[in-house]
């Protein structure tokens, strides 16, 4: 479970990096001025009352996602593009030699590690979406898989398991994957990914020029052809704050007055209904579809993409 605690986390040494200039985000970050700090019902239901798309009428959107999965290339090989998500603070640093997730996976992580604390644990404030384009190497494709085994990254270093480091030698610097425990939080198809960059065997601050030269990683440079050291490309594709996702605005002010958005003992929140019922598959599915619809609504310039290729690693029942 130690990996779960650092999954998708900002490296502690990076918390002192220059903060993001929010003025450049334009309409990507918004506030609901009508949502008062003392309003204990300031939650997703407020959006429903205003006529915005609610969980109850997301059936059509859910069917669209299911159709995408049926038509997707989840079992095929070759070059593929899909979205992944990473939870972060407002600190700005390069997301390479990190773990990311599909949408179900990042909600799994937030539900188990971040919400339920005041302030939110690790200072997490937002979810960033990236468009990943990747192509597994010939060696990896011969193993009948699009992914190697997940590498657990901590402060930019692959800390194991040893099999993931061996996979880099066997297949090249390819993306890895694994699936978390669905009994803990019932998010269907929750999957984590690892994306190796330069010198993945050493932590931030210890990546020497020699290590970078010998361990080139898999992140492609512009115009670079696919190879064992060019297996994935990354493009920014929008971000949402946790307050936006849950409509629980001014959370840090409200939680100091006792309005916790999630309590693990009662499996519910106070003043917010977004995180209720962590083990209910249908409710978790509605959360997934809700967040997907928010990204589609607020970032219409980005296309809908097929889900990520299938991950054969991990045990759904563990």
XYZ file of C-alpha atoms in Angstrom:
318
model
C 0.000 0.000 0.000
C 3.048 2.274 0.235
C 2.925 2.856 -3.499
C -0.721 3.891 -3.276
C 0.263 6.723 -0.950
C 2.742 8.230 -3.405
C 0.897 7.398 -6.611
C 0.262 10.482 -8.747
C 1.873 12.664 -6.090
C 4.082 15.686 -6.678
C 7.625 14.919 -5.582
C 8.199 16.476 -2.184
C 11.314 18.232 -3.398
C 9.260 19.916 -6.094
C 6.740 21.557 -3.826
C 8.889 24.658 -3.727
C 8.938 25.129 -7.499
C 7.482 28.280 -9.008
C 3.692 28.198 -8.833
C 1.602 28.246 -11.973
C 0.566 31.693 -13.210
C -3.198 31.380 -12.927
C -3.788 34.516 -14.980
C -2.821 32.588 -18.096
C -5.480 29.957 -17.599
C -8.306 32.187 -18.832
C -11.631 30.381 -18.722
C -10.023 27.071 -17.781
C -10.478 27.876 -14.080
C -13.709 29.417 -12.882
C -15.466 30.265 -9.635
C -19.095 30.037 -8.572
C -19.599 33.270 -6.653
C -23.072 32.182 -5.522
C -21.562 29.285 -3.599
C -21.104 30.826 -0.161
C -18.516 29.500 2.245
C -21.135 28.897 4.933
C -23.549 27.155 2.529
C -23.593 23.537 3.691
C -25.510 22.403 0.585
C -22.924 23.794 -1.818
C -22.334 20.620 -3.787
C -23.076 18.866 -7.028
C -26.814 19.215 -6.441
C -26.479 22.988 -6.865
C -25.388 22.412 -10.444
C -28.359 20.130 -10.984
C -30.752 22.800 -9.701
C -29.359 25.227 -12.247
C -30.228 22.887 -15.081
C -26.725 21.661 -15.827
C -26.217 18.053 -16.828
C -26.732 15.924 -13.714
C -25.815 12.348 -12.857
C -29.374 11.207 -13.462
C -29.421 12.295 -17.116
C -25.935 11.126 -18.039
C -27.262 7.891 -19.585
C -26.816 9.185 -23.127
C -23.251 10.269 -22.385
C -22.491 6.896 -20.769
C -23.766 5.106 -23.872
C -21.427 7.211 -26.009
C -18.469 6.142 -23.853
C -19.507 2.497 -24.069
C -19.775 2.788 -27.857
C -16.254 4.195 -27.907
C -15.013 1.164 -25.993
C -16.708 -1.226 -28.384
C -15.112 0.505 -31.375
C -11.760 1.145 -29.709
C -8.378 -0.418 -30.344
C -8.007 -1.745 -26.804
C -6.674 -5.093 -28.048
C -4.797 -3.883 -31.140
C -1.183 -2.801 -31.487
C 0.635 -0.009 -33.244
C 0.404 3.758 -32.688
C -2.481 4.720 -30.390
C -3.693 7.923 -28.725
C -5.692 8.216 -25.500
C -6.115 10.461 -22.469
C -4.474 9.997 -19.066
C -4.877 12.046 -15.896
C -2.606 13.233 -13.111
C -3.543 14.877 -9.800
C -1.222 17.704 -8.754
C -0.714 20.754 -6.586
C -0.336 24.150 -8.265
C 3.423 23.589 -8.447
C 4.597 23.532 -12.057
C 7.089 20.872 -13.190
C 7.527 18.407 -16.029
C 5.400 15.273 -15.813
C 7.881 12.637 -16.892
C 9.210 9.704 -14.876
C 5.800 9.706 -13.191
C 2.725 7.568 -12.701
C -0.571 8.669 -14.231
C -3.942 6.984 -14.636
C -7.078 6.686 -16.684
C -10.036 8.682 -15.377
C -11.305 5.815 -13.227
C -7.816 5.371 -11.805
C -7.316 8.999 -10.796
C -10.740 9.063 -9.102
C -9.792 5.839 -7.273
C -6.655 7.577 -6.009
C -8.407 10.797 -4.994
C -11.140 8.878 -3.176
C -8.690 6.740 -1.200
C -5.874 9.168 -0.504
C -6.804 12.817 -0.962
C -10.393 13.727 -0.056
C -11.536 13.425 3.534
C -8.702 15.629 4.800
C -8.720 19.331 5.645
C -6.967 20.692 3.691
C -6.966 18.019 0.997
C -4.057 15.643 1.516
C -0.703 16.408 -0.132
C -2.026 19.808 -1.226
C -3.707 18.312 -4.292
C -5.792 20.965 -6.057
C -6.340 19.865 -9.651
C -6.505 17.073 -12.209
C -4.516 17.565 -15.407
C -5.371 15.663 -18.564
C -2.773 14.693 -21.157
C -3.141 13.212 -24.595
C -0.713 10.324 -24.828
C 0.338 8.950 -28.202
C 2.386 5.804 -27.871
C 3.661 2.931 -29.931
C 4.905 -0.275 -28.268
C 8.202 -1.569 -29.569
C 8.332 -4.654 -31.762
C 9.749 -6.592 -28.827
C 6.799 -5.619 -26.622
C 4.248 -6.363 -29.337
C 5.688 -9.865 -29.678
C 4.702 -10.424 -26.050
C 1.081 -9.698 -27.067
C 0.869 -6.594 -24.900
C 0.770 -2.819 -25.358
C 2.255 -2.242 -21.899
C 5.057 -3.593 -19.785
C 4.673 -3.966 -16.027
C 4.097 -0.818 -14.014
C 7.140 0.964 -12.608
C 6.473 2.652 -9.250
C 7.930 6.146 -9.604
C 8.909 8.112 -6.502
C 10.592 11.518 -6.914
C 11.343 10.691 -10.545
C 12.941 7.314 -9.787
C 11.665 3.878 -10.732
C 11.710 2.153 -7.350
C 10.575 -1.224 -8.609
C 9.506 -3.865 -8.819
C 12.710 -5.258 -10.283
C 10.706 -6.847 -13.104
C 9.761 -3.386 -14.423
C 13.429 -2.387 -14.640
C 14.150 -5.639 -16.441
C 11.353 -4.817 -18.877
C 13.210 -1.652 -19.920
C 16.181 -3.788 -20.935
C 13.956 -6.334 -22.659
C 11.466 -4.081 -24.472
C 12.901 -0.561 -24.406
C 11.620 2.385 -22.360
C 7.954 1.559 -22.807
C 4.910 2.573 -20.789
C 3.794 0.220 -18.011
C 0.417 -0.435 -16.406
C -1.315 -2.091 -13.449
C -4.815 -2.182 -11.925
C -5.585 -1.304 -8.283
C -7.851 -3.083 -5.833
C -11.469 -2.732 -6.945
C -12.737 -3.943 -3.568
C -11.345 -0.785 -1.945
C -13.082 1.590 -4.360
C -15.306 0.203 -7.093
C -14.146 2.179 -10.137
C -14.510 -0.074 -13.203
C -11.346 -0.462 -15.279
C -9.275 1.773 -12.970
C -5.733 1.574 -14.317
C -2.404 3.180 -13.452
C 0.412 3.856 -15.913
C 4.127 4.562 -15.741
C 5.866 6.756 -18.296
C 9.688 6.571 -18.196
C 11.771 9.608 -19.075
C 15.495 10.227 -18.974
C 17.542 8.385 -16.326
C 14.569 6.632 -14.680
C 16.781 4.711 -12.237
C 17.832 7.836 -10.324
C 15.767 10.352 -8.304
C 15.385 14.048 -9.080
C 18.617 15.847 -8.294
C 20.769 12.783 -8.953
C 20.293 12.369 -12.703
C 23.853 12.813 -13.952
C 24.718 13.626 -17.564
C 26.155 10.134 -17.894
C 22.939 8.548 -16.660
C 20.867 10.702 -19.011
C 23.127 9.691 -21.911
C 22.946 5.977 -21.114
C 19.285 5.851 -20.083
C 17.503 7.987 -22.640
C 14.001 7.059 -21.526
C 10.936 6.783 -23.721
C 9.620 10.366 -24.051
C 9.999 11.378 -27.717
C 11.623 14.608 -28.780
C 9.894 16.633 -31.470
C 10.164 14.889 -34.828
C 11.924 11.843 -33.371
C 10.958 8.495 -34.980
C 9.573 5.619 -32.919
C 12.268 3.446 -31.310
C 13.210 1.838 -27.984
C 13.999 5.349 -26.703
C 10.967 7.030 -28.274
C 7.827 5.156 -27.256
C 5.429 7.901 -26.081
C 4.500 11.546 -26.682
C 2.577 13.857 -24.363
C 0.307 16.853 -25.036
C -1.531 18.990 -22.482
C -5.311 18.566 -22.884
C -6.950 20.633 -20.138
C -7.330 20.647 -16.377
C -10.036 20.927 -13.726
C -9.704 21.847 -10.074
C -11.173 19.524 -7.473
C -13.540 22.319 -6.475
C -14.793 22.476 -10.054
C -15.207 18.717 -10.305
C -17.235 18.459 -7.101
C -18.822 21.946 -7.186
C -17.497 22.180 -3.626
C -16.076 25.681 -4.043
C -13.962 27.396 -1.380
C -13.456 23.972 0.179
C -10.556 24.926 2.437
C -12.654 27.650 4.078
C -15.691 25.409 4.436
C -13.865 22.359 5.806
C -12.478 24.373 8.727
C -16.137 24.878 9.728
C -16.752 21.131 9.745
C -18.038 20.594 6.210
C -15.813 17.666 5.247
C -16.432 16.496 1.684
C -15.860 12.825 2.594
C -15.695 10.744 5.762
C -14.447 7.176 5.394
C -16.380 5.889 8.406
C -19.778 7.031 7.154
C -18.809 6.710 3.473
C -20.396 10.095 2.849
C -19.709 13.811 3.007
C -21.154 16.776 4.875
C -22.341 19.573 2.630
C -21.288 17.630 -0.462
C -22.664 14.449 -1.980
C -20.021 13.926 -4.654
C -17.924 11.286 -2.843
C -20.778 9.225 -1.331
C -20.746 5.397 -1.741
C -17.160 4.518 -2.599
C -17.853 0.804 -3.117
C -21.030 1.209 -5.197
C -20.093 0.439 -8.809
C -22.979 2.410 -10.296
C -22.229 5.517 -8.237
C -18.513 5.320 -9.096
C -19.461 4.979 -12.755
C -21.577 8.121 -12.528
C -18.622 10.007 -11.074
C -16.448 8.864 -13.982
C -19.022 9.971 -16.553
C -19.590 13.282 -14.760
C -15.900 14.244 -14.824
C -15.580 13.102 -18.441
C -18.538 15.307 -19.360
C -16.927 18.307 -17.614
C -13.723 17.885 -19.618
C -15.769 17.585 -22.821
C -17.812 20.673 -21.966
C -14.993 22.975 -20.923
C -12.387 21.800 -23.431
C -14.352 21.229 -26.654
C -11.256 21.928 -28.750
C -9.883 18.497 -27.818
C -11.335 15.473 -29.637
C -12.948 12.440 -28.079
C -10.455 9.587 -28.030
C -10.817 5.846 -27.637
C -10.024 4.439 -24.173
C -6.449 3.331 -23.477
C -5.353 -0.102 -24.695
C -6.170 -2.985 -22.404
C -3.877 -3.597 -19.446
C -3.184 -7.261 -18.773
C -1.386 -6.664 -15.494
C -2.957 -6.501 -12.054
C -5.590 -8.515 -10.250
C -9.105 -7.054 -10.103
C -9.912 -9.095 -6.985
C -6.821 -8.377 -4.887
